[in-house]
PDB file of C-alpha atoms in Angstrom:
ATOM      1  CA  MET A   1     108.880  46.145 165.692  1.00 73.00           C
ATOM      2  CA  LEU A   2     106.756  43.872 163.508  1.00 76.00           C
ATOM      3  CA  TRP A   3     109.687  41.496 163.032  1.00 73.00           C
ATOM      4  CA  THR A   4     110.461  41.204 166.754  1.00 74.00           C
ATOM      5  CA  ARG A   5     106.807  40.455 167.527  1.00 75.00           C
ATOM      6  CA  SER A   6     106.682  37.779 164.777  1.00 80.00           C
ATOM      7  CA  HIS A   7     104.155  39.648 162.645  1.00 82.00           C
ATOM      8  CA  PHE A   8     105.844  38.513 159.446  1.00 87.00           C
ATOM      9  CA  VAL A   9     102.881  39.022 157.102  1.00 91.00           C
ATOM     10  CA  LEU A  10     102.453  42.621 158.240  1.00 93.00           C
ATOM     11  CA  SER A  11     106.195  43.216 158.045  1.00 93.00           C
ATOM     12  CA  GLU A  12     106.217  41.824 154.480  1.00 93.00           C
ATOM     13  CA  ILE A  13     103.437  44.253 153.558  1.00 95.00           C
ATOM     14  CA  ALA A  14     105.419  47.100 155.127  1.00 95.00           C
ATOM     15  CA  LEU A  15     108.523  46.015 153.193  1.00 95.00           C
ATOM     16  CA  VAL A  16     106.598  45.921 149.901  1.00 96.00           C
ATOM     17  CA  LEU A  17     105.265  49.426 150.546  1.00 97.00           C
ATOM     18  CA  ASN A  18     108.742  50.638 151.502  1.00 96.00           C
ATOM     19  CA  PHE A  19     110.208  49.041 148.365  1.00 96.00           C
ATOM     20  CA  LEU A  20     107.630  50.812 146.190  1.00 97.00           C
ATOM     21  CA  GLN A  21     108.338  54.112 147.961  1.00 96.00           C
ATOM     22  CA  LEU A  22     112.116  53.705 147.543  1.00 95.00           C
ATOM     23  CA  THR A  23     111.688  52.769 143.880  1.00 93.00           C
ATOM     24  CA  SER A  24     109.656  55.940 143.389  1.00 93.00           C
ATOM     25  CA  LEU A  25     112.355  57.924 145.202  1.00 91.00           C
ATOM     26  CA  TYR A  26     115.020  56.354 143.005  1.00 90.00           C
ATOM     27  CA  PHE A  27     113.324  57.411 139.789  1.00 88.00           C
ATOM     28  CA  ARG A  28     112.734  60.935 141.093  1.00 85.00           C
ATOM     29  CA  HIS A  29     116.326  61.359 142.296  1.00 78.00           C
ATOM     30  CA  SER A  30     118.455  59.072 140.159  1.00 70.00           C
ATOM     31  CA  ILE A  31     121.937  59.766 138.858  1.00 72.00           C
ATOM     32  CA  PRO A  32     121.807  61.177 135.323  1.00 61.00           C
ATOM     33  CA  THR A  33     123.160  58.741 132.757  1.00 56.00           C
ATOM     34  CA  GLN A  34     126.145  59.618 130.622  1.00 53.00           C
ATOM     35  CA  SER A  35     123.971  59.758 127.518  1.00 50.00           C
ATOM     36  CA  SER A  36     121.847  62.517 129.069  1.00 47.00           C
ATOM     37  CA  SER A  37     124.889  64.779 129.417  1.00 46.00           C
ATOM     38  CA  HIS A  38     125.839  64.547 125.725  1.00 47.00           C
ATOM     39  CA  HIS A  39     122.920  66.553 124.404  1.00 47.00           C
ATOM     40  CA  HIS A  40     123.542  69.710 122.420  1.00 44.00           C
ATOM     41  CA  HIS A  41     123.340  72.718 124.741  1.00 44.00           C
ATOM     42  CA  THR A  42     122.906  76.262 123.526  1.00 43.00           C
ATOM     43  CA  HIS A  43     123.706  77.914 126.842  1.00 39.00           C
ATOM     44  CA  PRO A  44     127.281  77.457 128.173  1.00 42.00           C
ATOM     45  CA  GLN A  45     126.172  76.817 131.772  1.00 44.00           C
ATOM     46  CA  SER A  46     123.546  74.244 130.820  1.00 44.00           C
ATOM     47  CA  ALA A  47     126.259  71.737 129.831  1.00 49.00           C
ATOM     48  CA  ASP A  48     126.899  71.058 133.530  1.00 49.00           C
ATOM     49  CA  ALA A  49     123.232  70.902 134.494  1.00 50.00           C
ATOM     50  CA  ASP A  50     123.260  67.085 134.551  1.00 60.00           C
ATOM     51  CA  TYR A  51     126.582  66.815 136.399  1.00 63.00           C
ATOM     52  CA  VAL A  52     126.440  65.126 139.801  1.00 69.00           C
ATOM     53  CA  SER A  53     129.635  65.277 141.843  1.00 74.00           C
ATOM     54  CA  LEU A  54     131.114  62.167 143.412  1.00 71.00           C
ATOM     55  CA  SER A  55     130.823  63.722 146.865  1.00 75.00           C
ATOM     56  CA  THR A  56     127.072  64.226 146.307  1.00 72.00           C
ATOM     57  CA  ILE A  57     126.742  60.631 145.190  1.00 75.00           C
ATOM     58  CA  LYS A  58     128.627  59.376 148.255  1.00 75.00           C
ATOM     59  CA  ALA A  59     126.909  61.715 150.715  1.00 78.00           C
ATOM     60  CA  ILE A  60     123.327  61.618 149.425  1.00 81.00           C
ATOM     61  CA  HIS A  61     122.534  59.068 146.715  1.00 82.00           C
ATOM     62  CA  ILE A  62     124.137  55.975 148.272  1.00 84.00           C
ATOM     63  CA  PRO A  63     122.880  56.339 151.874  1.00 88.00           C
ATOM     64  CA  THR A  64     119.410  57.646 151.045  1.00 87.00           C
ATOM     65  CA  VAL A  65     118.502  55.905 147.776  1.00 89.00           C
ATOM     66  CA  SER A  66     120.795  53.086 146.583  1.00 90.00           C
ATOM     67  CA  MET A  67     121.626  51.183 149.754  1.00 93.00           C
ATOM     68  CA  PRO A  68     118.112  51.372 151.292  1.00 95.00           C
ATOM     69  CA  LEU A  69     116.590  50.200 147.999  1.00 95.00           C
ATOM     70  CA  VAL A  70     118.914  47.204 147.749  1.00 95.00           C
ATOM     71  CA  TRP A  71     118.595  46.407 151.472  1.00 95.00           C
ATOM     72  CA  THR A  72     114.799  46.436 151.192  1.00 96.00           C
ATOM     73  CA  TYR A  73     114.974  44.110 148.183  1.00 94.00           C
ATOM     74  CA  PHE A  74     117.057  41.653 150.233  1.00 93.00           C
ATOM     75  CA  ALA A  75     114.800  42.102 153.269  1.00 93.00           C
ATOM     76  CA  LEU A  76     111.758  41.146 151.171  1.00 92.00           C
ATOM     77  CA  PHE A  77     113.303  37.722 150.539  1.00 89.00           C
ATOM     78  CA  TRP A  78     114.630  37.362 154.064  1.00 88.00           C
ATOM     79  CA  ASN A  79     111.315  38.199 155.684  1.00 89.00           C
ATOM     80  CA  GLY A  80     109.433  36.134 153.101  1.00 87.00           C
ATOM     81  CA  ALA A  81     111.539  33.075 153.896  1.00 84.00           C
ATOM     82  CA  VAL A  82     110.812  33.449 157.595  1.00 85.00           C
ATOM     83  CA  MET A  83     107.145  34.188 156.884  1.00 86.00           C
ATOM     84  CA  VAL A  84     106.529  30.855 155.091  1.00 84.00           C
ATOM     85  CA  ARG A  85     108.364  28.930 157.855  1.00 81.00           C
ATOM     86  CA  CYS A  86     109.824  26.327 155.571  1.00 77.00           C
ATOM     87  CA  HIS A  87     113.303  25.439 156.751  1.00 70.00           C
ATOM     88  CA  ASP A  88     114.534  22.106 155.438  1.00 71.00           C
ATOM     89  CA  ALA A  89     112.041  20.997 152.791  1.00 78.00           C
ATOM     90  CA  VAL A  90     113.628  20.454 149.379  1.00 79.00           C
ATOM     91  CA  VAL A  91     110.823  22.402 147.671  1.00 82.00           C
ATOM     92  CA  CYS A  92     111.557  25.469 149.784  1.00 81.00           C
ATOM     93  CA  ARG A  93     115.285  25.182 149.169  1.00 78.00           C
ATOM     94  CA  VAL A  94     114.749  24.978 145.411  1.00 81.00           C
ATOM     95  CA  LEU A  95     112.365  27.981 145.462  1.00 82.00           C
ATOM     96  CA  ALA A  96     114.848  29.933 147.569  1.00 80.00           C
ATOM     97  CA  ASN A  97     117.612  29.183 145.073  1.00 80.00           C
ATOM     98  CA  VAL A  98     115.425  30.286 142.173  1.00 83.00           C
ATOM     99  CA  ALA A  99     114.463  33.466 144.048  1.00 83.00           C
ATOM    100  CA  ILE A 100     118.062  34.301 144.904  1.00 83.00           C
ATOM    101  CA  TRP A 101     118.913  34.422 141.203  1.00 87.00           C
ATOM    102  CA  GLY A 102     116.471  37.350 141.002  1.00 89.00           C
ATOM    103  CA  ILE A 103     119.297  39.436 142.416  1.00 91.00           C
ATOM    104  CA  VAL A 104     121.117  39.313 139.067  1.00 90.00           C
ATOM    105  CA  PRO A 105     118.353  40.894 136.933  1.00 92.00           C
ATOM    106  CA  PHE A 106     117.541  43.357 139.730  1.00 92.00           C
ATOM    107  CA  ALA A 107     121.112  44.655 139.887  1.00 91.00           C
ATOM    108  CA  GLY A 108     121.570  44.346 136.135  1.00 92.00           C
ATOM    109  CA  THR A 109     118.550  46.522 135.461  1.00 91.00           C
ATOM    110  CA  PHE A 110     119.961  49.387 137.498  1.00 89.00           C
ATOM    111  CA  LEU A 111     123.551  48.822 136.451  1.00 88.00           C
ATOM    112  CA  PHE A 112     123.062  48.456 132.691  1.00 90.00           C
ATOM    113  CA  GLY A 113     119.640  49.981 132.153  1.00 88.00           C
ATOM    114  CA  TYR A 114     120.170  53.124 134.220  1.00 84.00           C
ATOM    115  CA  CYS A 115     124.006  53.189 134.429  1.00 84.00           C
ATOM    116  CA  ASP A 116     123.831  53.427 138.215  1.00 85.00           C
ATOM    117  CA  TRP A 117     126.946  51.809 139.618  1.00 86.00           C
ATOM    118  CA  THR A 118     125.937  52.658 143.189  1.00 88.00           C
ATOM    119  CA  VAL A 119     123.115  50.073 143.127  1.00 91.00           C
ATOM    120  CA  GLY A 120     125.593  47.607 141.650  1.00 90.00           C
ATOM    121  CA  PHE A 121     128.077  48.168 144.471  1.00 90.00           C
ATOM    122  CA  ALA A 122     125.350  47.989 147.124  1.00 92.00           C
ATOM    123  CA  THR A 123     124.118  44.722 145.631  1.00 93.00           C
ATOM    124  CA  VAL A 124     127.634  43.264 145.476  1.00 91.00           C
ATOM    125  CA  PHE A 125     128.218  44.269 149.107  1.00 91.00           C
ATOM    126  CA  LEU A 126     125.052  42.544 150.361  1.00 91.00           C
ATOM    127  CA  THR A 127     125.404  39.548 148.033  1.00 90.00           C
ATOM    128  CA  THR A 128     128.948  38.965 149.279  1.00 89.00           C
ATOM    129  CA  GLY A 129     127.665  38.979 152.847  1.00 87.00           C
ATOM    130  CA  LEU A 130     124.912  36.558 151.877  1.00 84.00           C
ATOM    131  CA  GLY A 131     127.379  34.248 150.125  1.00 81.00           C
ATOM    132  CA  VAL A 132     129.855  34.233 153.009  1.00 82.00           C
ATOM    133  CA  GLY A 133     127.032  33.576 155.474  1.00 78.00           C
ATOM    134  CA  GLN A 134     125.706  30.710 153.370  1.00 74.00           C
ATOM    135  CA  PHE A 135     129.172  29.242 152.970  1.00 75.00           C
ATOM    136  CA  PHE A 136     129.745  29.117 156.723  1.00 74.00           C
ATOM    137  CA  MET A 137     126.208  27.846 157.328  1.00 72.00           C
ATOM    138  CA  LYS A 138     126.374  24.948 154.871  1.00 68.00           C
ATOM    139  CA  VAL A 139     129.389  24.058 152.813  1.00 64.00           C
ATOM    140  CA  PHE A 140     127.304  21.719 150.654  1.00 59.00           C
ATOM    141  CA  ALA A 141     123.996  23.230 149.669  1.00 58.00           C
ATOM    142  CA  LEU A 142     121.846  23.390 146.566  1.00 57.00           C
ATOM    143  CA  GLN A 143     123.055  26.850 145.534  1.00 57.00           C
ATOM    144  CA  TRP A 144     126.496  25.422 144.733  1.00 53.00           C
ATOM    145  CA  ILE A 145     124.906  22.922 142.344  1.00 53.00           C
ATOM    146  CA  PHE A 146     122.814  25.638 140.679  1.00 56.00           C
ATOM    147  CA  ALA A 147     125.824  27.935 140.438  1.00 52.00           C
ATOM    148  CA  LEU A 148     127.730  25.422 138.315  1.00 46.00           C
TER     149      LEU A 148
END
Protein backbone atom coordinates (compact mmCIF):
# COMPACT_ATOMS: atom_id res chain seq x y z
CA MET A 1 0.00 0.00 0.00
CA LEU A 2 2.88 2.37 0.72
CA TRP A 3 4.29 1.81 -2.77
CA THR A 4 0.99 2.52 -4.55
CA ARG A 5 0.54 5.75 -2.58
CA SER A 6 4.13 6.86 -3.40
CA HIS A 7 5.32 6.75 0.20
CA PHE A 8 8.72 5.45 -0.85
CA VAL A 9 10.64 6.48 2.28
CA LEU A 10 8.17 4.69 4.53
CA SER A 11 8.15 1.66 2.24
CA GLU A 12 11.98 1.58 2.34
CA ILE A 13 11.84 1.60 6.15
CA ALA A 14 9.29 -1.23 6.06
CA LEU A 15 11.53 -3.18 3.66
CA VAL A 16 14.57 -2.71 5.92
CA LEU A 17 12.58 -3.97 8.91
CA ASN A 18 11.25 -6.90 6.88
CA PHE A 19 14.78 -7.72 5.68
CA LEU A 20 16.05 -7.74 9.27
CA GLN A 21 13.13 -9.94 10.34
CA LEU A 22 13.71 -12.38 7.45
CA THR A 23 17.44 -12.49 8.20
CA SER A 24 16.62 -13.36 11.80
CA LEU A 25 14.20 -16.03 10.58
CA TYR A 26 16.86 -17.43 8.27
CA PHE A 27 19.38 -17.87 11.07
CA ARG A 28 16.78 -19.46 13.34
CA HIS A 29 15.55 -21.88 10.67
CA SER A 30 18.44 -22.41 8.28
CA ILE A 31 19.40 -25.63 6.55
CA PRO A 32 22.08 -27.48 8.51
CA THR A 33 25.42 -27.50 6.71
CA GLN A 34 27.06 -30.74 5.69
CA SER A 35 29.84 -30.21 8.22
CA SER A 36 27.30 -30.16 11.07
CA SER A 37 26.12 -33.67 10.18
CA HIS A 38 29.61 -35.20 10.37
CA HIS A 39 30.00 -34.91 14.12
CA HIS A 40 30.58 -38.01 16.21
CA HIS A 41 27.25 -39.24 17.60
CA THR A 42 26.97 -41.66 20.48
CA HIS A 43 23.28 -42.38 20.01
CA PRO A 44 22.27 -44.16 16.75
CA GLN A 45 19.21 -41.96 16.15
CA SER A 46 21.07 -38.70 16.71
CA ALA A 47 23.00 -39.16 13.44
CA ASP A 48 19.88 -38.10 11.52
CA ALA A 49 19.01 -35.21 13.82
CA ASP A 50 20.47 -32.66 11.38
CA TYR A 51 18.92 -34.24 8.29
CA VAL A 52 16.46 -32.05 6.38
CA SER A 53 14.56 -33.78 3.58
CA LEU A 54 14.36 -32.27 0.12
CA SER A 55 10.57 -32.14 0.34
CA THR A 56 10.84 -30.06 3.54
CA ILE A 57 13.29 -27.74 1.84
CA LYS A 58 10.99 -27.33 -1.18
CA ALA A 59 7.79 -27.03 0.85
CA ILE A 60 8.97 -24.86 3.76
CA HIS A 61 12.46 -23.37 3.49
CA ILE A 62 12.27 -21.96 -0.06
CA PRO A 63 8.81 -20.33 0.08
CA THR A 64 9.01 -19.05 3.66
CA VAL A 65 12.70 -18.18 4.13
CA SER A 66 14.93 -18.20 1.03
CA MET A 67 12.78 -16.61 -1.65
CA PRO A 68 11.25 -13.89 0.59
CA LEU A 69 14.73 -12.98 1.88
CA VAL A 70 16.17 -12.64 -1.62
CA TRP A 71 13.06 -10.84 -2.93
CA THR A 72 13.26 -8.33 -0.08
CA TYR A 73 16.95 -7.74 -0.83
CA PHE A 74 16.06 -6.95 -4.45
CA ALA A 75 13.07 -4.85 -3.38
CA LEU A 76 15.34 -2.70 -1.18
CA PHE A 77 17.29 -1.65 -4.28
CA TRP A 78 14.21 -1.33 -6.45
CA ASN A 79 12.36 0.84 -3.97
CA GLY A 80 15.53 2.79 -3.18
CA ALA A 81 16.03 3.62 -6.85
CA VAL A 82 12.48 4.91 -7.12
CA MET A 83 12.80 6.73 -3.80
CA VAL A 84 15.76 8.89 -4.94
CA ARG A 85 14.00 9.69 -8.25
CA CYS A 86 17.14 9.79 -10.31
CA HIS A 87 16.45 8.33 -13.73
CA ASP A 88 18.98 9.35 -16.35
CA ALA A 89 21.83 11.06 -14.50
CA VAL A 90 25.19 9.38 -15.04
CA VAL A 91 25.96 9.52 -11.30
CA CYS A 92 22.81 7.55 -10.50
CA ARG A 93 23.53 5.01 -13.22
CA VAL A 94 27.06 4.46 -11.91
CA LEU A 95 25.80 4.10 -8.30
CA ALA A 96 23.12 1.68 -9.47
CA ASN A 97 25.74 -0.42 -11.25
CA VAL A 98 27.94 -0.47 -8.16
CA ALA A 99 24.95 -1.41 -5.99
CA ILE A 100 23.87 -4.21 -8.32
CA TRP A 101 27.23 -5.91 -7.83
CA GLY A 102 26.23 -6.25 -4.16
CA ILE A 103 24.14 -9.20 -5.30
CA VAL A 104 27.28 -11.30 -5.76
CA PRO A 105 28.59 -11.06 -2.17
CA PHE A 106 25.04 -11.37 -0.81
CA ALA A 107 24.42 -14.65 -2.63
CA GLY A 108 27.99 -15.81 -2.11
CA THR A 109 27.72 -15.38 1.64
CA PHE A 110 24.73 -17.70 1.84
CA LEU A 111 25.95 -20.08 -0.83
CA PHE A 112 29.54 -20.56 0.34
CA GLY A 113 29.40 -19.38 3.94
CA TYR A 114 26.26 -21.27 4.95
CA CYS A 115 26.09 -23.89 2.15
CA ASP A 116 22.51 -22.87 1.37
CA TRP A 117 21.90 -23.53 -2.30
CA THR A 118 18.27 -22.40 -2.03
CA VAL A 119 19.32 -18.75 -1.59
CA GLY A 120 21.68 -19.21 -4.52
CA PHE A 121 18.89 -20.50 -6.76
CA ALA A 122 16.50 -17.76 -5.63
CA THR A 123 19.15 -15.15 -6.37
CA VAL A 124 19.90 -16.63 -9.80
CA PHE A 125 16.18 -16.69 -10.61
CA LEU A 126 15.67 -13.00 -9.74
CA THR A 127 19.00 -11.89 -11.23
CA THR A 128 18.12 -13.58 -14.52
CA GLY A 129 14.83 -11.71 -14.57
CA LEU A 130 16.65 -8.47 -13.82
CA GLY A 131 19.19 -9.11 -16.57
CA VAL A 132 16.58 -9.99 -19.19
CA GLY A 133 14.54 -6.92 -18.23
CA GLN A 134 17.60 -4.68 -18.49
CA PHE A 135 18.58 -6.19 -21.81
CA PHE A 136 15.19 -5.44 -23.36
CA MET A 137 15.10 -1.99 -21.75
CA LYS A 138 18.50 -0.85 -23.01
CA VAL A 139 20.78 -2.90 -25.18
CA PHE A 140 23.66 -0.51 -24.54
CA ALA A 141 23.93 0.47 -20.91
CA LEU A 142 26.70 0.97 -18.38
CA GLN A 143 26.29 -2.47 -16.80
CA TRP A 144 27.63 -4.10 -19.98
CA ILE A 145 30.79 -2.00 -19.72
CA PHE A 146 31.23 -2.85 -16.03
CA ALA A 147 30.57 -6.53 -16.71
CA LEU A 148 33.53 -6.75 -19.08
